[in-house]
PDB file of C-alpha atoms in Angstrom:
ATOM      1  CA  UNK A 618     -68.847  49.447 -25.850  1.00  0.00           C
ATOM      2  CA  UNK A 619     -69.132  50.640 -22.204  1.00  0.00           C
ATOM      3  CA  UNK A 620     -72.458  50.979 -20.597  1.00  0.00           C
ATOM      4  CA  UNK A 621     -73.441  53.215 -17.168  1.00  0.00           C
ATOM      5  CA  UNK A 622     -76.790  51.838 -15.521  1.00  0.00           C
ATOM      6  CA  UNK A 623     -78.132  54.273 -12.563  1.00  0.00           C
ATOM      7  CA  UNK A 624     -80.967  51.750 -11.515  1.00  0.00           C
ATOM      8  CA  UNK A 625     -82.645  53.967  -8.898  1.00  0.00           C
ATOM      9  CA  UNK A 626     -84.765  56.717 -11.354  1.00  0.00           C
ATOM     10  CA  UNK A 627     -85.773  59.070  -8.267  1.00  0.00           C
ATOM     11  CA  UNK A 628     -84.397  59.323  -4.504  1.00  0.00           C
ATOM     12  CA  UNK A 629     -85.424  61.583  -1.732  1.00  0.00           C
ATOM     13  CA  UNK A 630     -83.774  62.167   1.559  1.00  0.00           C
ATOM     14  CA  UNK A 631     -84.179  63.806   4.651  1.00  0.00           C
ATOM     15  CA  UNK A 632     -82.283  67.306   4.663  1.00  0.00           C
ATOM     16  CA  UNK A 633     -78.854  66.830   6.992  1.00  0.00           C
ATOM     17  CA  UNK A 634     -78.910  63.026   6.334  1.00  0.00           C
ATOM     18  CA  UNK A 635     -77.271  61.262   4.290  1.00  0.00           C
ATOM     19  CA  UNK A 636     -77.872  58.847   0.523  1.00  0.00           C
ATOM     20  CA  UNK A 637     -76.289  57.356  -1.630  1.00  0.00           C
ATOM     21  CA  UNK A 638     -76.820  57.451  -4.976  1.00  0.00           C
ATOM     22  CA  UNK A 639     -75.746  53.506  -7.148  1.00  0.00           C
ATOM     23  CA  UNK A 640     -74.272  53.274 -10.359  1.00  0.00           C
ATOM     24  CA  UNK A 641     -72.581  50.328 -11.596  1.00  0.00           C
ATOM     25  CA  UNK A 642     -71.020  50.493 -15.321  1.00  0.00           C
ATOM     26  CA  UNK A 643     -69.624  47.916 -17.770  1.00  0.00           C
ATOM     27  CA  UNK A 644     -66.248  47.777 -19.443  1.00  0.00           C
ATOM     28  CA  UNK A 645     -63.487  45.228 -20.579  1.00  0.00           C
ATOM     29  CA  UNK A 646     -61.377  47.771 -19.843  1.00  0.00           C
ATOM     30  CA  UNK A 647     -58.173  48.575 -16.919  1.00  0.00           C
ATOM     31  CA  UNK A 648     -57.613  52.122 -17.196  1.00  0.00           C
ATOM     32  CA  UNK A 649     -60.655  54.895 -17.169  1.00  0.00           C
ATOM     33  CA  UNK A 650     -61.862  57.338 -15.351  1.00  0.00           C
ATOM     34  CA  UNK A 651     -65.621  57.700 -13.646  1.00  0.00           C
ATOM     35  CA  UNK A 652     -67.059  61.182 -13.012  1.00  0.00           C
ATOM     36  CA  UNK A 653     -70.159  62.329 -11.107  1.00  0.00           C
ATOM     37  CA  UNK A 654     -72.161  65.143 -12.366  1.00  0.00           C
ATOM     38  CA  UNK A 655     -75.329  67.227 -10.954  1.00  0.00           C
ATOM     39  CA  UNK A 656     -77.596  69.006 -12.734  1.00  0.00           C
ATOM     40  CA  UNK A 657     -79.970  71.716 -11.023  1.00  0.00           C
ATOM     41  CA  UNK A 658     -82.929  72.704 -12.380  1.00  0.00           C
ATOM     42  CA  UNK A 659     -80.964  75.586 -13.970  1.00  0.00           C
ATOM     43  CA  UNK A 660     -79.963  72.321 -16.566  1.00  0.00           C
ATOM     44  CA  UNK A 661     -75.724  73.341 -15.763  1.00  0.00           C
ATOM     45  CA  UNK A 662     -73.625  70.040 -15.756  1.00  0.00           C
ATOM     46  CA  UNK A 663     -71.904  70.791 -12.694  1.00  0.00           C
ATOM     47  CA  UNK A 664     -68.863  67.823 -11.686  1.00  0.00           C
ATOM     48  CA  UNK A 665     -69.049  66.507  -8.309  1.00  0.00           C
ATOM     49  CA  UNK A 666     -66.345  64.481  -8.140  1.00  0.00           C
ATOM     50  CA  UNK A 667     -63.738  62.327 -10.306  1.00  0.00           C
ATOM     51  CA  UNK A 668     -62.297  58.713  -9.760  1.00  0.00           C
ATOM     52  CA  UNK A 669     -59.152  57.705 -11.563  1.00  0.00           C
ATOM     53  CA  UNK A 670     -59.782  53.418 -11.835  1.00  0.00           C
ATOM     54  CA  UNK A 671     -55.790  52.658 -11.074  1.00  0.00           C
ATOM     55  CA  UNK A 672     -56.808  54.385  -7.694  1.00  0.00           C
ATOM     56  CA  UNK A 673     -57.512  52.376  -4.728  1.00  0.00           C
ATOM     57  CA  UNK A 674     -58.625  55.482  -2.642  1.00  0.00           C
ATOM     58  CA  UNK A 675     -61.875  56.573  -2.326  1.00  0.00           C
ATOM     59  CA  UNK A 676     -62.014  59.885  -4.022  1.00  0.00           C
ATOM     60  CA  UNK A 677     -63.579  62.893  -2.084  1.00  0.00           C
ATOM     61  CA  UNK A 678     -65.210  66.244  -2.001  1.00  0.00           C
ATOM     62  CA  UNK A 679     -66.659  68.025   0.948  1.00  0.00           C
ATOM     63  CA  UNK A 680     -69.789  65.836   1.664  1.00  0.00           C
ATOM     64  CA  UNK A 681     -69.545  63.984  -1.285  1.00  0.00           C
ATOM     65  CA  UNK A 682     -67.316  60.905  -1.438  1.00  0.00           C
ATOM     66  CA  UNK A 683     -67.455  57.881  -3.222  1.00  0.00           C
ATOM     67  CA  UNK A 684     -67.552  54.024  -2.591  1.00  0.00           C
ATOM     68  CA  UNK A 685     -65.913  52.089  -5.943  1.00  0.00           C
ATOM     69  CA  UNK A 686     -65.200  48.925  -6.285  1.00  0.00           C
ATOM     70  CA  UNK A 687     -63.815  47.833  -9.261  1.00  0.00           C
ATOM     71  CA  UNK A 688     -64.269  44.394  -9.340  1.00  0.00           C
ATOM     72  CA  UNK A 689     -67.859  44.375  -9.018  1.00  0.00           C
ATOM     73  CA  UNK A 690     -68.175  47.845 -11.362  1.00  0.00           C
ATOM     74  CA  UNK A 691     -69.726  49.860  -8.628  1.00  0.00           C
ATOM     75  CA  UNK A 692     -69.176  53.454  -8.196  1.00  0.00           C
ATOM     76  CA  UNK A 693     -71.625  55.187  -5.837  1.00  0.00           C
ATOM     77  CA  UNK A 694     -72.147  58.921  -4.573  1.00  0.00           C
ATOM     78  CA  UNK A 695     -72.903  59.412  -1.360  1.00  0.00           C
ATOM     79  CA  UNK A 696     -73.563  62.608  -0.060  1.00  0.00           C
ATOM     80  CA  UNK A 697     -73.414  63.157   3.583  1.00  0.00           C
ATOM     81  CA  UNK A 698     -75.391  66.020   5.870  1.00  0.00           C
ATOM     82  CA  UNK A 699     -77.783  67.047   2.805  1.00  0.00           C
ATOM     83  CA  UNK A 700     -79.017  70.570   1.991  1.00  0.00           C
ATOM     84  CA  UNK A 701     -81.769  71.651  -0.110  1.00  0.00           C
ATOM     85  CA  UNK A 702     -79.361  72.926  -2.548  1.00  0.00           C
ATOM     86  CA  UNK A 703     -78.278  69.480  -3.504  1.00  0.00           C
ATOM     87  CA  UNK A 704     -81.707  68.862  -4.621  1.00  0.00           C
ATOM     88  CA  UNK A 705     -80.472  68.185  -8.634  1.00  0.00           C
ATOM     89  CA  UNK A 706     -80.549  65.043 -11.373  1.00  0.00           C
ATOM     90  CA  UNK A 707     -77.453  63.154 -10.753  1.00  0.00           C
ATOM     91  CA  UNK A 708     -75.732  61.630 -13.701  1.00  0.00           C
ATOM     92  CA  UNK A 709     -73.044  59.143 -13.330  1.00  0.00           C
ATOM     93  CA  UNK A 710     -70.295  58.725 -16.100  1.00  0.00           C
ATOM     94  CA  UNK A 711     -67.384  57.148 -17.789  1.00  0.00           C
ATOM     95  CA  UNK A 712     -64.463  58.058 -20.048  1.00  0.00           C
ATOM     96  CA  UNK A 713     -62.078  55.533 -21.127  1.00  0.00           C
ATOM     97  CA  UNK A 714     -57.906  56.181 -20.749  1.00  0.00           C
ATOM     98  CA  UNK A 715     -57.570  54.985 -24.204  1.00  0.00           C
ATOM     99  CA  UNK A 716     -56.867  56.446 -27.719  1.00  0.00           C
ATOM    100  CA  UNK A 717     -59.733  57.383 -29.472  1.00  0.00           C
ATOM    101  CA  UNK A 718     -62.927  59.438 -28.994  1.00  0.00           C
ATOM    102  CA  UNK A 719     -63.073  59.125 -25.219  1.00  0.00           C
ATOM    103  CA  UNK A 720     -66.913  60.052 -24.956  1.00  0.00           C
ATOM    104  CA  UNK A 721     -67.743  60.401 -21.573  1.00  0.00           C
ATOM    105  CA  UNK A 722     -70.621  57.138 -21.550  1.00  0.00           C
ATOM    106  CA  UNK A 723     -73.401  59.179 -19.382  1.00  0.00           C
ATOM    107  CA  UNK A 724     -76.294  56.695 -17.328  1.00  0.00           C
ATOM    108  CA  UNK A 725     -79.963  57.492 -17.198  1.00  0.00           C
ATOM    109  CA  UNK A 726     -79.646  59.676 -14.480  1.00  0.00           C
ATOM    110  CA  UNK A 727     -81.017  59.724 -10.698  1.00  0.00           C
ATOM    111  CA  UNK A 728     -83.292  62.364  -9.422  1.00  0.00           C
ATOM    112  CA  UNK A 729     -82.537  63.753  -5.713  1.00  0.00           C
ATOM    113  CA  UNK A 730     -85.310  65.170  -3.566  1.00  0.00           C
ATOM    114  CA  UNK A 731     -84.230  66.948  -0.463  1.00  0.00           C
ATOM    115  CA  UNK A 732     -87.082  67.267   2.003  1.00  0.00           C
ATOM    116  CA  UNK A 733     -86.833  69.892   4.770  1.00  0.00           C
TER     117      UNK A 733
ATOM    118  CA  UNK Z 821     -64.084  83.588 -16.772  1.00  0.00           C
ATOM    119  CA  UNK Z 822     -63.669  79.928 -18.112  1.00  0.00           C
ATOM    120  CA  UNK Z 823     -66.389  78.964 -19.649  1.00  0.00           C
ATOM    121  CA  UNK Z 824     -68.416  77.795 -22.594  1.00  0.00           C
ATOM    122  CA  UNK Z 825     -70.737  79.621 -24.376  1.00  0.00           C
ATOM    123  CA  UNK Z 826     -73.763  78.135 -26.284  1.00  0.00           C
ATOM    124  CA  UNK Z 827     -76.376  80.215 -28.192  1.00  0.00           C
ATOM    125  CA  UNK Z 828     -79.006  81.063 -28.006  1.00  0.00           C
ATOM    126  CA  UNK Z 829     -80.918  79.118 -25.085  1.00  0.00           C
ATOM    127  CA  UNK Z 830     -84.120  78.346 -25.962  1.00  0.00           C
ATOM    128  CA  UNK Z 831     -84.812  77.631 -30.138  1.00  0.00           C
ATOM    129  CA  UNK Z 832     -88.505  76.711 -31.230  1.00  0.00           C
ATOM    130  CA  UNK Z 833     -88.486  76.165 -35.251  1.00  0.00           C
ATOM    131  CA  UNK Z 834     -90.456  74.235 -38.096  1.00  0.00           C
ATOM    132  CA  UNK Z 835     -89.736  71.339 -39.412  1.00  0.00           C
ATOM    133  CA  UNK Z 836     -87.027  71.730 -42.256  1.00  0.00           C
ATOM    134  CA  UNK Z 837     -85.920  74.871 -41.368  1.00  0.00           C
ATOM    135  CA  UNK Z 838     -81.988  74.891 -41.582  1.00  0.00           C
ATOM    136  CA  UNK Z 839     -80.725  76.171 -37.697  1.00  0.00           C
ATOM    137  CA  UNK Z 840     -77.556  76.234 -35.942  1.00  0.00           C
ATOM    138  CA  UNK Z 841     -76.584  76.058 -32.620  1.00  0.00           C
ATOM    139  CA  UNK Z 842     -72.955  77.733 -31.622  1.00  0.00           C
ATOM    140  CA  UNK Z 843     -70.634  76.858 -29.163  1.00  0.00           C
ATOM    141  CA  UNK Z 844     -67.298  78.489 -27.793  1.00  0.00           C
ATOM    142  CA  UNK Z 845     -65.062  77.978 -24.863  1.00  0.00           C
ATOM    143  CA  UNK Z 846     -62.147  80.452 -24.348  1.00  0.00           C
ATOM    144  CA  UNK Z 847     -59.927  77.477 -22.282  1.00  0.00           C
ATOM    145  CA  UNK Z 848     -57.696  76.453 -25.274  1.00  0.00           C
ATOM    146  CA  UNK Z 849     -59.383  73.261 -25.475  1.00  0.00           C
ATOM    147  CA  UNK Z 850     -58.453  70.495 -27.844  1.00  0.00           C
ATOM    148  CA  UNK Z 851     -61.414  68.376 -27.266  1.00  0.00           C
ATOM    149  CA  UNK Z 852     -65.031  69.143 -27.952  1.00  0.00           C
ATOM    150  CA  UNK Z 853     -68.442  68.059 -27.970  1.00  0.00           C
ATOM    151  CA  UNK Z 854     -72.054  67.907 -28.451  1.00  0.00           C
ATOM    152  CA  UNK Z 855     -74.614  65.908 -26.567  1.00  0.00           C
ATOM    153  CA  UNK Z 856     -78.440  65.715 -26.367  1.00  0.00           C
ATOM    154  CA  UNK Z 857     -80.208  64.657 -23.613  1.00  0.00           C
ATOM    155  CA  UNK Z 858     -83.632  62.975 -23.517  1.00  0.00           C
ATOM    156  CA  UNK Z 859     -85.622  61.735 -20.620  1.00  0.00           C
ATOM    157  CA  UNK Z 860     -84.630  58.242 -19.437  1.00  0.00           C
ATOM    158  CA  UNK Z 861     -81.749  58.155 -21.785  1.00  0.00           C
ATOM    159  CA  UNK Z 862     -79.132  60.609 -19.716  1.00  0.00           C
ATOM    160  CA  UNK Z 863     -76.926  62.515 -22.132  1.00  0.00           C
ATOM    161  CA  UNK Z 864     -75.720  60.829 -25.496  1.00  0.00           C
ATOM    162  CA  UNK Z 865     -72.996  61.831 -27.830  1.00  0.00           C
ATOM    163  CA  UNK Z 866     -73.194  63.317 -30.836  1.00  0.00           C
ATOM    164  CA  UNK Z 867     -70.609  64.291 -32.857  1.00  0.00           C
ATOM    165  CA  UNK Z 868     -66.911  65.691 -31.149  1.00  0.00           C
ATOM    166  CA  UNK Z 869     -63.544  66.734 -31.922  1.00  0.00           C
ATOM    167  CA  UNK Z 870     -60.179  66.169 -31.498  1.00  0.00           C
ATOM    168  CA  UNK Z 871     -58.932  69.201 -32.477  1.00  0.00           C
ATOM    169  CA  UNK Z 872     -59.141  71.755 -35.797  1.00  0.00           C
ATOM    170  CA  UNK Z 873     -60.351  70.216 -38.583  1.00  0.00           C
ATOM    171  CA  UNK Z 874     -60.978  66.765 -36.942  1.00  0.00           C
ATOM    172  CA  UNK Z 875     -64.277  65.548 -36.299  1.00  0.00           C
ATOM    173  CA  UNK Z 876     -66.195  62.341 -35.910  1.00  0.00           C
ATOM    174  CA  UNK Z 877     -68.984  60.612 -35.089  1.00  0.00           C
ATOM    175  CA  UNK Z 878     -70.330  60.004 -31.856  1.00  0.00           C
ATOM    176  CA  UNK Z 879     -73.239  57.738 -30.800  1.00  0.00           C
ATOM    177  CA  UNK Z 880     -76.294  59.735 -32.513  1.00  0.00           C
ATOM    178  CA  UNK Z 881     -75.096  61.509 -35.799  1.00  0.00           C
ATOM    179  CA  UNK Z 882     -78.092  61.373 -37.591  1.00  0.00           C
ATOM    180  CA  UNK Z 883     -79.580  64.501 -38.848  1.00  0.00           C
ATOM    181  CA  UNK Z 884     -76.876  66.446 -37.855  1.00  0.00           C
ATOM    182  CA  UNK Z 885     -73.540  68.142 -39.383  1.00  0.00           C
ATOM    183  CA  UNK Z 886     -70.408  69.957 -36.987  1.00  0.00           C
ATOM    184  CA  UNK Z 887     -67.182  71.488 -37.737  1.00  0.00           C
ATOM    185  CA  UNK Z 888     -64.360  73.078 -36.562  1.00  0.00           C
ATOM    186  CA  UNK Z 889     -62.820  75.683 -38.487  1.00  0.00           C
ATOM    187  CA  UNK Z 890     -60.807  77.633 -35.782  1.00  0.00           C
ATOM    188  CA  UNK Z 891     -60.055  75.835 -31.964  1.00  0.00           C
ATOM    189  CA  UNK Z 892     -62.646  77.553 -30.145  1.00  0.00           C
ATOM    190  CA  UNK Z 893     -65.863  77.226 -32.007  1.00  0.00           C
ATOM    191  CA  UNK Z 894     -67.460  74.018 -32.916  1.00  0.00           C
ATOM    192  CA  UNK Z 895     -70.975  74.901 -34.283  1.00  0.00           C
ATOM    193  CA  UNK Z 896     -74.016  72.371 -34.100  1.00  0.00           C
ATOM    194  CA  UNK Z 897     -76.327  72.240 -38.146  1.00  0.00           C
ATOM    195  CA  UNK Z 898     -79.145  70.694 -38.069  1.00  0.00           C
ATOM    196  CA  UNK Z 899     -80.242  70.996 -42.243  1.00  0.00           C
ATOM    197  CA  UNK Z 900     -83.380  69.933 -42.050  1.00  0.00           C
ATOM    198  CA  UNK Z 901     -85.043  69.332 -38.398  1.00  0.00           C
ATOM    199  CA  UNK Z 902     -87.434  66.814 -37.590  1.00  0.00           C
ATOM    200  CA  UNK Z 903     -89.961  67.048 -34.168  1.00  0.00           C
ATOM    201  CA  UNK Z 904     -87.427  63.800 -33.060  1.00  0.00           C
ATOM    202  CA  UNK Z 905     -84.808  66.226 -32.962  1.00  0.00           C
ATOM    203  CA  UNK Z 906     -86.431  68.139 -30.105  1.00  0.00           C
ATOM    204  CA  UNK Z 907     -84.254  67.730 -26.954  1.00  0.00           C
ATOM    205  CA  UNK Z 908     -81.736  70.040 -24.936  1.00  0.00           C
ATOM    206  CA  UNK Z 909     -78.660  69.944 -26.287  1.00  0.00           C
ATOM    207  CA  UNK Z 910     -74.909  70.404 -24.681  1.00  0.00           C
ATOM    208  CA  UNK Z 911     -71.493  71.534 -25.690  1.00  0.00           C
ATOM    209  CA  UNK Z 912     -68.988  70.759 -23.832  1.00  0.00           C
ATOM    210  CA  UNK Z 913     -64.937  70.843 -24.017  1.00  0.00           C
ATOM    211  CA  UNK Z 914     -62.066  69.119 -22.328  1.00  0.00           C
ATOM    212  CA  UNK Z 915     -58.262  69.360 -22.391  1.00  0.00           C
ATOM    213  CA  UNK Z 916     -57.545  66.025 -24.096  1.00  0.00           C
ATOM    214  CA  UNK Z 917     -56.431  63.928 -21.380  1.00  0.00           C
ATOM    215  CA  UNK Z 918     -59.464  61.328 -20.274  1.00  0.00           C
ATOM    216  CA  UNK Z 919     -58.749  62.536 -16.932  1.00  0.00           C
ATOM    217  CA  UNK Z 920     -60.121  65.368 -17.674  1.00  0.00           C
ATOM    218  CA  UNK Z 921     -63.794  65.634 -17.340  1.00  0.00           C
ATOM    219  CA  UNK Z 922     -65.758  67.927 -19.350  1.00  0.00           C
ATOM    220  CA  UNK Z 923     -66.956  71.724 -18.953  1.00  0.00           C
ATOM    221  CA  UNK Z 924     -70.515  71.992 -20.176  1.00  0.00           C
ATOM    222  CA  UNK Z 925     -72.413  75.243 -21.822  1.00  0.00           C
ATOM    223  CA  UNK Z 926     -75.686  76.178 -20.209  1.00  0.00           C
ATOM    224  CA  UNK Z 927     -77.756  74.022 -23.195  1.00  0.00           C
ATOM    225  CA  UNK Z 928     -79.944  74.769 -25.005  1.00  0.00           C
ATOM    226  CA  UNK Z 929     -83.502  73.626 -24.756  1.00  0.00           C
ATOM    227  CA  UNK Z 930     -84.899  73.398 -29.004  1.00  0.00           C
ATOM    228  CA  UNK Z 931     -88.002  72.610 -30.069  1.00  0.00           C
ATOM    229  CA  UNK Z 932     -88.942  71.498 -33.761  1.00  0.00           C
ATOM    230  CA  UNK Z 933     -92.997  71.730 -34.529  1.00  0.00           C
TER     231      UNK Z 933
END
């Protein structure tokens, strides 16, 4: 079974800097797909972004863009000249290319502060 | 508007009193789901859908029953809630491609006392 790991519970940042949120996830599989979702303290699962694994490129959207590397299993938002409205729980996730139930495989989640 | 709808928002209820949660999305979805999400633990799968009349299991089935009569609606039963069923709880839907990710309802927040 596939696991997500977000290791960092809570992150704040400066507002017009930039973070970057970690997740790294485990699989034995070639072909999935890894998502990024916010949730604002209005509790809507918003997507941020989407990374198709057979893709080399660096998928991005606006300020957000990601770093994966699928070797080492990293996929990690980073979100560039931050505003207060980005201030949400960030959940990284996966969903295998495969037949069957494709659940998307969620991780614990990482907490953004935005300080003005 | 695309969307999915979830009723009703907020729930609080006693333990063992049958409830259920509803869920409809108006995108001609083949795939749907439900999730709860608890503190620490992200969001975890309950039970989804393939498509009319299929259903399955997902990573946390216990105490709970689904179904999916017609392609839009995929209610959420709980028969007989227990206080470790509190949580907020998601539907969500996807075409059924895995490249797809998922469009979520708003949740809903229930508590069981």
């Amino acid at each position: 079974a596939q696991t997500v790991t977000q290791s960092q519970p809570e992150m704040s940042v400066q507002e017009a800097e930039t973070v970057t949120l970690s997740c790294t996830y485990d699989t034995s599989e070639s072909d999935y797909y890894l998502f990024w979702y916010k949730q604002p303290p209005s509790r809507q699962m918003i997507l941020v972004i989407r990374q198709e694994a057979y893709k080399q490129q660096n998928a991005t959207e606006n300020r957000f863009s990601v770093n994966f590397q699928k070797a080492a299993k990293s996929f990690s938002l980073k979100i560039s000249d931050s505003q207060l409205g980005d201030a949400a729980m960030y959940f990284c996730a996966y969903r295998s290319a495969g037949a069957g139930r494709r659940a998307l495989t969620f991780g614990s989640g990482t907490r953004l502060q935005v300080q003005p | 508007e695309a969307q999915v709808t979830q009723n009703p928002r907020y729930l609080i209820t006693v333990t063992g009193k049958k409830l259920t949660v509803t869920c409809s999305q108006n995108m001609n979805h083949e795939y749907m789901s439900w999730y709860r999400q608890d503190p620490g633990l992200g969001l975890r799968q309950i039970y989804y859908s393939m498509n009319v009349e299929v259903t399955d299991k997902g990573d946390v089935p216990e105490g709970y029953k689904v179904s999916r009569k017609e392609k839009r609606n995929f209610p959420l039963i709980l028969e007989s809630p227990s206080p470790n069923q509190t949580s907020l709880y998601f539907c969500a839907s996807s075409l059924s491609g895995a490249r797809y990710g998922y469009t979520f309802g708003s949740g809903t927040r229930l508590t069981v006392v």
